[in-house]
JSON list of C-alpha atoms and ligand atoms in Angstrom, two decimals:
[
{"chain": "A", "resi": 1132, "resn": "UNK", "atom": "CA", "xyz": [-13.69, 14.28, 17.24]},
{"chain": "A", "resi": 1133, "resn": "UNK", "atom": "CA", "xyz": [-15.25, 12.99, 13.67]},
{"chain": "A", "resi": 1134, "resn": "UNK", "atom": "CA", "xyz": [-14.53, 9.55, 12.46]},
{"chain": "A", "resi": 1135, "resn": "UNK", "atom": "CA", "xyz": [-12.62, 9.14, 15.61]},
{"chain": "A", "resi": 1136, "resn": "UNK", "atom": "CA", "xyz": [-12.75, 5.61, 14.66]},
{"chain": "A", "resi": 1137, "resn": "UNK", "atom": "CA", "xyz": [-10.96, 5.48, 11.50]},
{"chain": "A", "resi": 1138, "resn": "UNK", "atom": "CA", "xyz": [-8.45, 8.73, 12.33]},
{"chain": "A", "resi": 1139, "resn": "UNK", "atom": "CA", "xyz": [-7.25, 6.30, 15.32]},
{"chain": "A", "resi": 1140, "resn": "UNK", "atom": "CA", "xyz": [-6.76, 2.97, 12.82]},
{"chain": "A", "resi": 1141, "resn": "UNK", "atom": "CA", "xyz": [-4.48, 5.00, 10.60]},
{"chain": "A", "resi": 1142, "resn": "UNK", "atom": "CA", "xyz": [-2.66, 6.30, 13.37]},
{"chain": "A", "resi": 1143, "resn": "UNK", "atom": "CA", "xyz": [-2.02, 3.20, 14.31]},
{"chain": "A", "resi": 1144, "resn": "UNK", "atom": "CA", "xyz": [-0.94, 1.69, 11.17]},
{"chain": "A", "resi": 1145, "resn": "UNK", "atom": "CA", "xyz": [1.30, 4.82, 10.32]},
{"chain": "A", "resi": 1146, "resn": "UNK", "atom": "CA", "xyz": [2.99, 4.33, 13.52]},
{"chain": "A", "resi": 1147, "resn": "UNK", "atom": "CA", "xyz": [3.57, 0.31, 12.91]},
{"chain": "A", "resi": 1148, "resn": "UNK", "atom": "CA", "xyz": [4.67, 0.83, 9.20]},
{"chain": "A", "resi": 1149, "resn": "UNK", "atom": "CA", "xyz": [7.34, 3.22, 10.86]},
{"chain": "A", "resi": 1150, "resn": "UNK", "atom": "CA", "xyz": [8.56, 0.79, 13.75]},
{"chain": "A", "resi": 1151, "resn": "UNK", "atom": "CA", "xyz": [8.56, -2.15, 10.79]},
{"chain": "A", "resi": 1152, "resn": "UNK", "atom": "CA", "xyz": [10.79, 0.32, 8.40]},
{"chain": "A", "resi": 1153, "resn": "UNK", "atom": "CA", "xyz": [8.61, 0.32, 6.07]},
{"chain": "A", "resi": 1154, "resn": "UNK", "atom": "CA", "xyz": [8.52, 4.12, 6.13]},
{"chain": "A", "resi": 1155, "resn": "UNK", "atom": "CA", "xyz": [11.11, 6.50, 7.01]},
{"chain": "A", "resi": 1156, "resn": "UNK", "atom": "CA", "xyz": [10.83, 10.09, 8.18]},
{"chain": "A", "resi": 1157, "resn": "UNK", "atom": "CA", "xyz": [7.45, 10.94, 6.37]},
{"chain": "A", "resi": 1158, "resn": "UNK", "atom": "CA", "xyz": [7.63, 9.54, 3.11]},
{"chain": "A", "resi": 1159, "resn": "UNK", "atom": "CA", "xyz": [4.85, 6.96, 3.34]},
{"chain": "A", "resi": 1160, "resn": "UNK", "atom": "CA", "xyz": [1.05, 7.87, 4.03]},
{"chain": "A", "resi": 1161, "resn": "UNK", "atom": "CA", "xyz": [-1.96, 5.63, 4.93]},
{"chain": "A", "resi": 1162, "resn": "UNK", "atom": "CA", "xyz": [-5.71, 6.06, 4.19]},
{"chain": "A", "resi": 1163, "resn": "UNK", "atom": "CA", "xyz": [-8.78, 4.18, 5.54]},
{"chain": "A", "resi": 1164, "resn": "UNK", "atom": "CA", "xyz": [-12.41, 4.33, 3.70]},
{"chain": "A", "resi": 1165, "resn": "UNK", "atom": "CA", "xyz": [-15.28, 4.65, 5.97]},
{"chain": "A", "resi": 1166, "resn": "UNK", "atom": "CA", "xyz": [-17.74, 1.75, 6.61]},
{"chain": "A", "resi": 1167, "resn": "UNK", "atom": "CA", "xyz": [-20.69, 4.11, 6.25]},
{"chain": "A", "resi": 1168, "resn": "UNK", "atom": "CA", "xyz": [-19.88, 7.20, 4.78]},
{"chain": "A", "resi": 1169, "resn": "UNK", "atom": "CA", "xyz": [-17.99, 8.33, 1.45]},
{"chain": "A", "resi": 1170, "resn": "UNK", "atom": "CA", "xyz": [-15.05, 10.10, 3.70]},
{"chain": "A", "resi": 1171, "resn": "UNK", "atom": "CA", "xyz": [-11.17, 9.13, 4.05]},
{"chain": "A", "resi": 1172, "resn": "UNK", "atom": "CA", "xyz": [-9.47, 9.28, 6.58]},
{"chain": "A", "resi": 1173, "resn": "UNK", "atom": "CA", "xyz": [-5.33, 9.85, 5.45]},
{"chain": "A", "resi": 1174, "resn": "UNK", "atom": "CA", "xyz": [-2.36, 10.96, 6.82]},
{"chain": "A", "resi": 1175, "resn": "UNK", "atom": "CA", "xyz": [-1.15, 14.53, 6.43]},
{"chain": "A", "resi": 1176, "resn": "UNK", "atom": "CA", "xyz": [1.66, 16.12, 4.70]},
{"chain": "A", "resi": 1177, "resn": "UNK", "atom": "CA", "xyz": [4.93, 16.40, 6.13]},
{"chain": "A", "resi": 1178, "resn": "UNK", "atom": "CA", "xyz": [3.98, 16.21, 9.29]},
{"chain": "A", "resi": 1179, "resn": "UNK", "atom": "CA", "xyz": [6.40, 13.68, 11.82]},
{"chain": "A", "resi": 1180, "resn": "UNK", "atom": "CA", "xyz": [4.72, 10.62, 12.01]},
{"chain": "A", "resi": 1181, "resn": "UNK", "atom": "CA", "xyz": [5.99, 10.39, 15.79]},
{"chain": "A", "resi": 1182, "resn": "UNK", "atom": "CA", "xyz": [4.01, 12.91, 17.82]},
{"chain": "A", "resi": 1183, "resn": "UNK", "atom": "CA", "xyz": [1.29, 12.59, 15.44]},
{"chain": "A", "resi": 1184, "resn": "UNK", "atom": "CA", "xyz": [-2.53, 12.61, 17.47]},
{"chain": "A", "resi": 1185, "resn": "UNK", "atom": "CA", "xyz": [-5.50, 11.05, 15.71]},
{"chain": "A", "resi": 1186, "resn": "UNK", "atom": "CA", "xyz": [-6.87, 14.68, 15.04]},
{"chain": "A", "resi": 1187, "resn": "UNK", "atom": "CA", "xyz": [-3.89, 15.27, 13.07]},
{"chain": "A", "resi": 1188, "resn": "UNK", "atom": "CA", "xyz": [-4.83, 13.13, 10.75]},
{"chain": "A", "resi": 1189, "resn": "UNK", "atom": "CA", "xyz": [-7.11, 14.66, 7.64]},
{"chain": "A", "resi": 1190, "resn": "UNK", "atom": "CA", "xyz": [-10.35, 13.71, 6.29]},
{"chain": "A", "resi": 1191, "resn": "UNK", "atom": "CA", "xyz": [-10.94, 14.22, 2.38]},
{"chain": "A", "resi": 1192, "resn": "UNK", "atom": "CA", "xyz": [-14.06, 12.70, 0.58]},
{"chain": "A", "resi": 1193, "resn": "UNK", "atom": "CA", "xyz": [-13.59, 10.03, -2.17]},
{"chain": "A", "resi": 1194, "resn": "UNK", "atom": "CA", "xyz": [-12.49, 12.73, -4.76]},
{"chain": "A", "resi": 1195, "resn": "UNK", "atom": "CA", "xyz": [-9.56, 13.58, -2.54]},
{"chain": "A", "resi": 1196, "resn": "UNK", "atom": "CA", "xyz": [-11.29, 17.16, -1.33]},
{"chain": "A", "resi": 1197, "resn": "UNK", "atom": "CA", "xyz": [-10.15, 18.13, 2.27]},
{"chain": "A", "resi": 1198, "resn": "UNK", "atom": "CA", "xyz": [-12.92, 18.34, 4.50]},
{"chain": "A", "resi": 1199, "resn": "UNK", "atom": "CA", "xyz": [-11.58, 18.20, 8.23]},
{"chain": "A", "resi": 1200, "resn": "UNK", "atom": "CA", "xyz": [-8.10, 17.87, 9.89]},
{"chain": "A", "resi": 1201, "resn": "UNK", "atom": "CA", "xyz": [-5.48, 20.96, 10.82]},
{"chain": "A", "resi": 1202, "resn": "UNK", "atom": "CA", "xyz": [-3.55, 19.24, 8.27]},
{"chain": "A", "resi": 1203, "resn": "UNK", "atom": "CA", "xyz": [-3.29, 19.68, 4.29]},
{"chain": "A", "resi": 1204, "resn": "UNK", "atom": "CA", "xyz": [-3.85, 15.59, 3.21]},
{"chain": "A", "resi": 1205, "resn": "UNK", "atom": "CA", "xyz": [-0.65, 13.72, 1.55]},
{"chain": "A", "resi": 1206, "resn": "UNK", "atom": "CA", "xyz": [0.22, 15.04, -1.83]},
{"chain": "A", "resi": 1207, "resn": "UNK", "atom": "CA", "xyz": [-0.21, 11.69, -2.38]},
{"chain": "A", "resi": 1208, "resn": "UNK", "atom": "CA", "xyz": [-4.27, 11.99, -1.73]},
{"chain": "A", "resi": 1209, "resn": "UNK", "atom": "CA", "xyz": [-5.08, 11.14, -5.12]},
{"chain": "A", "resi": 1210, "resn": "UNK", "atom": "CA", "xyz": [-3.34, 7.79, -5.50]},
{"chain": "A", "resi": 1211, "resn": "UNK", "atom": "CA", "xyz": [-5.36, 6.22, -2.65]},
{"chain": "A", "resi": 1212, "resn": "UNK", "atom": "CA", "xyz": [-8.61, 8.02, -3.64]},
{"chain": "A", "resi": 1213, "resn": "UNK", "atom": "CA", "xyz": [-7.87, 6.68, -7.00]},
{"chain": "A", "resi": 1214, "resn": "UNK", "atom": "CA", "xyz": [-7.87, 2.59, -5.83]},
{"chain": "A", "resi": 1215, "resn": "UNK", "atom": "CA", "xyz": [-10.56, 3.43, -3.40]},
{"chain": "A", "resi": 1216, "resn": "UNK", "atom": "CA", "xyz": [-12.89, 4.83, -6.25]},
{"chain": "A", "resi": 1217, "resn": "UNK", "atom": "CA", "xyz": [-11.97, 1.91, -8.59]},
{"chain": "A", "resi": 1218, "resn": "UNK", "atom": "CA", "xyz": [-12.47, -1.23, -5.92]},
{"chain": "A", "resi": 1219, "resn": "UNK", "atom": "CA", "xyz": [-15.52, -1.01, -3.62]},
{"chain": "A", "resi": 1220, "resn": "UNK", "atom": "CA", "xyz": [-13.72, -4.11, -2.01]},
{"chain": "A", "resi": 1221, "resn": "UNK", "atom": "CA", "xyz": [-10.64, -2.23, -1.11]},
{"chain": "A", "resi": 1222, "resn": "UNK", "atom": "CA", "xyz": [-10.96, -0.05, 2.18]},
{"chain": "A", "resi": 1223, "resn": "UNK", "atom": "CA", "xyz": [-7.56, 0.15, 3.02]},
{"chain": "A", "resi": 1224, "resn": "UNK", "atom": "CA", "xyz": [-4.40, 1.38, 1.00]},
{"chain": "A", "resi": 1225, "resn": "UNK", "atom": "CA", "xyz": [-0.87, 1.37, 1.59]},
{"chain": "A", "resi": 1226, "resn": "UNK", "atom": "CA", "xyz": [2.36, 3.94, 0.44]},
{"chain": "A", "resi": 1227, "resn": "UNK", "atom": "CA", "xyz": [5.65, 3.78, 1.03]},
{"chain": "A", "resi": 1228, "resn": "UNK", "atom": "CA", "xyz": [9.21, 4.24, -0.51]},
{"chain": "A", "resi": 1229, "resn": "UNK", "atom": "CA", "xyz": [10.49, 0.95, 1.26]},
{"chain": "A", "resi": 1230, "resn": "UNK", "atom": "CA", "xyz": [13.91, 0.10, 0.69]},
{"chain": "A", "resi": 1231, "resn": "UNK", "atom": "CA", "xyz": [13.87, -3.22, -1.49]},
{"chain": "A", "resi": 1232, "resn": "UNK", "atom": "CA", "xyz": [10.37, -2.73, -2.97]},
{"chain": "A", "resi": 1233, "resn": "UNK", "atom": "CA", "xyz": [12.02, 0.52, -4.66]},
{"chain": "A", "resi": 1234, "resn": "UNK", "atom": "CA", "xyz": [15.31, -0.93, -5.48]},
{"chain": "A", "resi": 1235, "resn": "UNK", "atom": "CA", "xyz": [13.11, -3.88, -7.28]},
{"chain": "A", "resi": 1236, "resn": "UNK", "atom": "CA", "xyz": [11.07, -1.48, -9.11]},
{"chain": "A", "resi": 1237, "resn": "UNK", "atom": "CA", "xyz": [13.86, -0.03, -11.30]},
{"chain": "A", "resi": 1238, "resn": "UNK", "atom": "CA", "xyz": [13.76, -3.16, -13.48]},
{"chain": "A", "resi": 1239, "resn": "UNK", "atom": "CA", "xyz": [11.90, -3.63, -16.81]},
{"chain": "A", "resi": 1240, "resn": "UNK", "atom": "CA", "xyz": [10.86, -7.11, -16.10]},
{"chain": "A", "resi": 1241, "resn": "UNK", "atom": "CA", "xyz": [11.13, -7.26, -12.34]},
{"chain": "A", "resi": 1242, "resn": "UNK", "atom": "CA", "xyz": [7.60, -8.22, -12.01]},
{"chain": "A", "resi": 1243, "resn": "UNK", "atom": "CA", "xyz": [7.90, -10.14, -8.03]},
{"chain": "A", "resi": 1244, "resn": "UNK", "atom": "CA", "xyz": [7.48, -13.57, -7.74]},
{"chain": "A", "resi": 1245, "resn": "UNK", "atom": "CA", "xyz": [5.96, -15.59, -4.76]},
{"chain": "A", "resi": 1246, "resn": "UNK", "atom": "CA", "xyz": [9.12, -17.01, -3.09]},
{"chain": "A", "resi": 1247, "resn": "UNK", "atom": "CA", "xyz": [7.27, -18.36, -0.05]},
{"chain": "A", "resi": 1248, "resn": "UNK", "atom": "CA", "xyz": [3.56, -19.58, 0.39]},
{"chain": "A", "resi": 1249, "resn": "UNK", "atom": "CA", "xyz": [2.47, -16.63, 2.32]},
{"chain": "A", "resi": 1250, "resn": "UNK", "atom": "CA", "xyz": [3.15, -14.34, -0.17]},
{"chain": "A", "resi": 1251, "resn": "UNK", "atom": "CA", "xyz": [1.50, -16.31, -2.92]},
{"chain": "A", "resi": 1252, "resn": "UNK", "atom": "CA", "xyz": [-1.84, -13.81, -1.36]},
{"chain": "A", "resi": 1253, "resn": "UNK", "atom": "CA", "xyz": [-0.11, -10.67, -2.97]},
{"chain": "A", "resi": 1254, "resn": "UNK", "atom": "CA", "xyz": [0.98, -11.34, -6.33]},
{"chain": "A", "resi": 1255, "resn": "UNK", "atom": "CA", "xyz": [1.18, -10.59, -9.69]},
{"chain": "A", "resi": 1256, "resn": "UNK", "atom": "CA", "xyz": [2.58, -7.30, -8.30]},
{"chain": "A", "resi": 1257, "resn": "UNK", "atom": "CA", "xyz": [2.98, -5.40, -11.74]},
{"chain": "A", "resi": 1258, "resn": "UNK", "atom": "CA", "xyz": [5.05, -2.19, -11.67]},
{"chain": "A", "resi": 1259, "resn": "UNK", "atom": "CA", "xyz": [3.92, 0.94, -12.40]},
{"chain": "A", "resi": 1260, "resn": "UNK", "atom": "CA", "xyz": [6.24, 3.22, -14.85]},
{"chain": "A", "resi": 1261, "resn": "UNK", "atom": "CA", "xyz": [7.59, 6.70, -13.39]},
{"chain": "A", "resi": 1262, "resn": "UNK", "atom": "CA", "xyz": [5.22, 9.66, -13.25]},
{"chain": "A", "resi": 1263, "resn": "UNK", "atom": "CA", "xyz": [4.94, 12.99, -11.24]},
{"chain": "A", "resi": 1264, "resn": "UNK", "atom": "CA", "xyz": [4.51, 12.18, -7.82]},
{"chain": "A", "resi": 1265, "resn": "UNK", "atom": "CA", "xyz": [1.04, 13.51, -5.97]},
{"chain": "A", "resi": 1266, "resn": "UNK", "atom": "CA", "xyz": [-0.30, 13.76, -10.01]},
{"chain": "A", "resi": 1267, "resn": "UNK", "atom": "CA", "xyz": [-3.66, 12.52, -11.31]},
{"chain": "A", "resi": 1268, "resn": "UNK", "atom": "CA", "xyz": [-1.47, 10.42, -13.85]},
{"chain": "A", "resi": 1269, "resn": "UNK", "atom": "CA", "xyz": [0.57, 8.46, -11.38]},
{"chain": "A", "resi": 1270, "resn": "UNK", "atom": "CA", "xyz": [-2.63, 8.40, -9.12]},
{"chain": "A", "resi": 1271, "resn": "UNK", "atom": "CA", "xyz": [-4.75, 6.71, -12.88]},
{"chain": "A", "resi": 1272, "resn": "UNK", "atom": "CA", "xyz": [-1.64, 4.37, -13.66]},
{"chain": "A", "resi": 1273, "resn": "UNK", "atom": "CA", "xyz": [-1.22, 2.79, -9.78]},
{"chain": "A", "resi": 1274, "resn": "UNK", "atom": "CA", "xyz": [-5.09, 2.46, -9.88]},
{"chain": "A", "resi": 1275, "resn": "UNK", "atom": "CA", "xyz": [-4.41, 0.53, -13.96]},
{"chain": "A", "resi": 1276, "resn": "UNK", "atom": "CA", "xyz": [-2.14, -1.66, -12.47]},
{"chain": "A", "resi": 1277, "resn": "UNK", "atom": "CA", "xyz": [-3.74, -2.38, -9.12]},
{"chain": "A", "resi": 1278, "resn": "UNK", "atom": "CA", "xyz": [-6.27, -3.73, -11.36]},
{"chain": "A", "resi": 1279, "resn": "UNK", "atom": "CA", "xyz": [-9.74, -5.90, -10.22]},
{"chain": "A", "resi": 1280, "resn": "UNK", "atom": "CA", "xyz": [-7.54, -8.39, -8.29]},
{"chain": "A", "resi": 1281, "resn": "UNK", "atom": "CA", "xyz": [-4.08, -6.48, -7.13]},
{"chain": "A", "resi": 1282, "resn": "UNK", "atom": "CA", "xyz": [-2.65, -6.26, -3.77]},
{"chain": "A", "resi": 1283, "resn": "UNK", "atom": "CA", "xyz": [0.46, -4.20, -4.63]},
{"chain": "A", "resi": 1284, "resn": "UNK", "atom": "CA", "xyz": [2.20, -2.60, -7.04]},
{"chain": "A", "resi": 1285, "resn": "UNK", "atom": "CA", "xyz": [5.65, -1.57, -7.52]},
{"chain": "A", "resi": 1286, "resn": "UNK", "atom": "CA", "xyz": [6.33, 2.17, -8.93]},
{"chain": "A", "resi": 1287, "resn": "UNK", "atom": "CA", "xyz": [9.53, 2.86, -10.80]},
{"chain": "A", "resi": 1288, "resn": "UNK", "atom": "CA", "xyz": [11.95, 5.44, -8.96]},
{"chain": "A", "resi": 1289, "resn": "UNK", "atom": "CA", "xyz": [9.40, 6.10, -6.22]},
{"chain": "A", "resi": 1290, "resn": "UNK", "atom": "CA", "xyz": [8.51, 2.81, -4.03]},
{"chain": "A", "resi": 1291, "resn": "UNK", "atom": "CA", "xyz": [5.02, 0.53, -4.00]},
{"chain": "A", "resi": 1292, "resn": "UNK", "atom": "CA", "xyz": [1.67, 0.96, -3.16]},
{"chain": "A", "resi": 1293, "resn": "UNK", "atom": "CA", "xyz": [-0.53, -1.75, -1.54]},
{"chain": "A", "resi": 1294, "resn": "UNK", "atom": "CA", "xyz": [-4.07, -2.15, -0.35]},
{"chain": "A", "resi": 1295, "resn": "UNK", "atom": "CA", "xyz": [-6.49, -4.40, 1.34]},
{"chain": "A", "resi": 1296, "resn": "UNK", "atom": "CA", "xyz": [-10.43, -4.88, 2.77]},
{"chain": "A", "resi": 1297, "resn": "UNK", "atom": "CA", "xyz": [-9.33, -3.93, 5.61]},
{"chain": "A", "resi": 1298, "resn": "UNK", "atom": "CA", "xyz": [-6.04, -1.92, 7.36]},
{"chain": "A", "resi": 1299, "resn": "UNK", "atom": "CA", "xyz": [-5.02, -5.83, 8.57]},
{"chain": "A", "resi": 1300, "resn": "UNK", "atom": "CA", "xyz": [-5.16, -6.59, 5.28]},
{"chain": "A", "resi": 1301, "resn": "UNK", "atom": "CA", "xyz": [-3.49, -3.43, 3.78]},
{"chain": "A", "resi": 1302, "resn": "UNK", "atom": "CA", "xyz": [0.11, -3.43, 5.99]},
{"chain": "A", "resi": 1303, "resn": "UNK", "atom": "CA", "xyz": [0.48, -7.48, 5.45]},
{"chain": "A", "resi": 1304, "resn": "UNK", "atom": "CA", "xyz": [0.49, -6.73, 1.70]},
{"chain": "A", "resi": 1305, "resn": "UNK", "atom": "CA", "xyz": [3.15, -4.04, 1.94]},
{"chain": "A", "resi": 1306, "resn": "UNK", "atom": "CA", "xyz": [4.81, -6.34, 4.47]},
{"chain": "A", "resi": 1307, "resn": "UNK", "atom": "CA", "xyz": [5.06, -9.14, 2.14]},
{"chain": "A", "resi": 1308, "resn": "UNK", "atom": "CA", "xyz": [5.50, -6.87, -1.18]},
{"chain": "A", "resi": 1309, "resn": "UNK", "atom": "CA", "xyz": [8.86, -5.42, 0.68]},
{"chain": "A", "resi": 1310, "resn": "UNK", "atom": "CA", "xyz": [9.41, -9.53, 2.36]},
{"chain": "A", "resi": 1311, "resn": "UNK", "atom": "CA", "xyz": [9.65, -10.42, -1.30]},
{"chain": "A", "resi": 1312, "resn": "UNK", "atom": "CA", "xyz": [11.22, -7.97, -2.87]},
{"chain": "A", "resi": 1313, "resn": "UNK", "atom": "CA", "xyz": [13.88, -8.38, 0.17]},
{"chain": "A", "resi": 1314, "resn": "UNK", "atom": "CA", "xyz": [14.40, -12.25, -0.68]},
{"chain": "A", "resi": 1315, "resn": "UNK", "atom": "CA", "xyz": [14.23, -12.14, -4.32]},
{"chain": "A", "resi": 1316, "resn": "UNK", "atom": "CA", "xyz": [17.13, -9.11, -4.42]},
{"chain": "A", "resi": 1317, "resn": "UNK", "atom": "CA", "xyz": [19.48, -11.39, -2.41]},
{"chain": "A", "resi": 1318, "resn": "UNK", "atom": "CA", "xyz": [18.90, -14.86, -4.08]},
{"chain": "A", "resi": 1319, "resn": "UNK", "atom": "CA", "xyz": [19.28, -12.75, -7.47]},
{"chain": "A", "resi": 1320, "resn": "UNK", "atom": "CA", "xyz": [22.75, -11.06, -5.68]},
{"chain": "A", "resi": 1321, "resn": "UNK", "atom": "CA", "xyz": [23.65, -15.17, -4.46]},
{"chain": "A", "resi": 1322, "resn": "UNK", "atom": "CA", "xyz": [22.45, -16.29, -7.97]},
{"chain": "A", "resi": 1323, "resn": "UNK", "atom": "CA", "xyz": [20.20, -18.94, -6.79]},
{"chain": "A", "resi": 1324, "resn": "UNK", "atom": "CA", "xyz": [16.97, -17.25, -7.26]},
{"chain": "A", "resi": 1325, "resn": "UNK", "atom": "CA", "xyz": [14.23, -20.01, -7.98]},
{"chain": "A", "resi": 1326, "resn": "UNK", "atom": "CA", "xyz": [10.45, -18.49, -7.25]},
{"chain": "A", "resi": 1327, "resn": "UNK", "atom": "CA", "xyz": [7.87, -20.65, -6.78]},
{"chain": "A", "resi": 1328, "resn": "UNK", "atom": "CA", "xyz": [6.42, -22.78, -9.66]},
{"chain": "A", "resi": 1329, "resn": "UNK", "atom": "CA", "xyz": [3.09, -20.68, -11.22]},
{"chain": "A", "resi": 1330, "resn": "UNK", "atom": "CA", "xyz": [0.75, -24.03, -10.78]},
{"chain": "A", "resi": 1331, "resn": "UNK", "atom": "CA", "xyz": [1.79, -23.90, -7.13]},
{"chain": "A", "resi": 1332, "resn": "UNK", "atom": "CA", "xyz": [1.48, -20.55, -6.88]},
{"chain": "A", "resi": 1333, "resn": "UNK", "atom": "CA", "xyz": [-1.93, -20.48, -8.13]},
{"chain": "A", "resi": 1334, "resn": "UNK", "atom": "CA", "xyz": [-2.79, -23.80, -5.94]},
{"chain": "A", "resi": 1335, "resn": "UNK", "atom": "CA", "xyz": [-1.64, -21.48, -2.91]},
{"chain": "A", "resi": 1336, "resn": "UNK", "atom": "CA", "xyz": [-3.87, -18.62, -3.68]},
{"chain": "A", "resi": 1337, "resn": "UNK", "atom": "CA", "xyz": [-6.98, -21.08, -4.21]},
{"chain": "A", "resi": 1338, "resn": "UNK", "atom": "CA", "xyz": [-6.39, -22.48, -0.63]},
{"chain": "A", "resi": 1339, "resn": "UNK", "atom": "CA", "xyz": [-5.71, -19.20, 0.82]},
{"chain": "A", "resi": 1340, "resn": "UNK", "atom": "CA", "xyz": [-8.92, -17.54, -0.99]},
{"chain": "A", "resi": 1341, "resn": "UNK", "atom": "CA", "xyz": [-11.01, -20.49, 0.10]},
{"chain": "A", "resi": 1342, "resn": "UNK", "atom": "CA", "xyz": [-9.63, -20.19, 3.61]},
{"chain": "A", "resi": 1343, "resn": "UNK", "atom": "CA", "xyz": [-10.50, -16.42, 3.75]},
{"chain": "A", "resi": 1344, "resn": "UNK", "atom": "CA", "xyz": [-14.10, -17.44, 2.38]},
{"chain": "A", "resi": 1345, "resn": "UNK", "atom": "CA", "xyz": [-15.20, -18.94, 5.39]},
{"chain": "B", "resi": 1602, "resn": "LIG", "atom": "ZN1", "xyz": [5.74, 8.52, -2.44]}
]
């Protein structure tokens, strides 16, 4: 099999992002950039994630083109191709229509905020307005947003996107996007919502950067 290597790591990570709940049925799709060739590996359309086999999942180049895999890629193809193209750093990206990240999107200023340390890694996460789903537009606004330094982004009446250097790195900032969105929607519900203060927030990020540096 080609890129055995990278078919099997999004496999994997399609399979945890279901057992977390981050995706249900097969909403949410995963890609992985190779180390040393311009290919994608990404999980295919509408197929059930749960007797899924690592040559199920499709290989498109960086334009989103389908080159190998029994499988058309997720209509979703060019949102991932889009981040990938944009950040060299990023190898690993992220989609689903999680349950609190897309109840959190629907707001104008709902912009999350860090309410724990650990997620300090993983913000600003700026949300993306609604466009056509699978479209070159949604696909050149989640890229916008994702900017030079995002993790995640929330996208109004469809659910977030997240990426990473690595697939690791990819699922713990759609685990913490949907962590915070979770906590913030029920201390906004309890009315004691209090995220952390921005020069904290920012003193978190320099330790965890620094940390990550060695
Ligand atoms: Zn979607």
């Amino acid at each position: 099999m080609k890129y055995e290597r990278i078919r099997k790591i999004v496999l994997e990570a399609i399979q945890q992002a279901v057992a977390q709940g981050l995706v249900h049925g097969t909403s949410g799709n995963i890609a992985l950039r190779d180390d040393d060739e311009d290919v994608v590996a990404i999980t295919p359309s509408g197929i059930s994630y749960t007797h899924m086999t690592a040559e199920d999942i499709a290989i498109v180049d960086l334009n989103g083109k389908w080159l190998d895999g029994p499988y058309k890629p997720s209509s979703e193809t060019p949102m991932h191709t889009a981040v990938l193209r944009a950040r060299p750093d990023i190898k690993a990206t992220v989609h689903t229509h999680a349950m609190f990240a897309t109840i959190m999107a629907m707001g104008e200023d709902n912009e999350l905020r860090p309410i724990t340390p650990p997620q300090c890694e993983f913000t600003p996460v700026r949300i993306v307005p609604f466009t056509m789903p699978g479209s070159n537009d949604v696909a050149a606004k989640v890229a916008e947003a994702i900017g030079s330094d995002g993790r995640s982004v929330l996208i109004k009446n469809h659910g977030m996107f997240s990426c990473g250097k690595d697939m690791k790195a990819a699922l713990a900032a759609a685990t913490y996007t949907e962590e915070m969105a979770v906590t913030t929607f029920y201390a906004k519900l309890l009315g004691n919502y209090e995220p952390m203060p921005k020069e904290a927030e920012a003193a978190m990020k320099a330790l965890i950067a620094a940390d990550q540096a060695v």
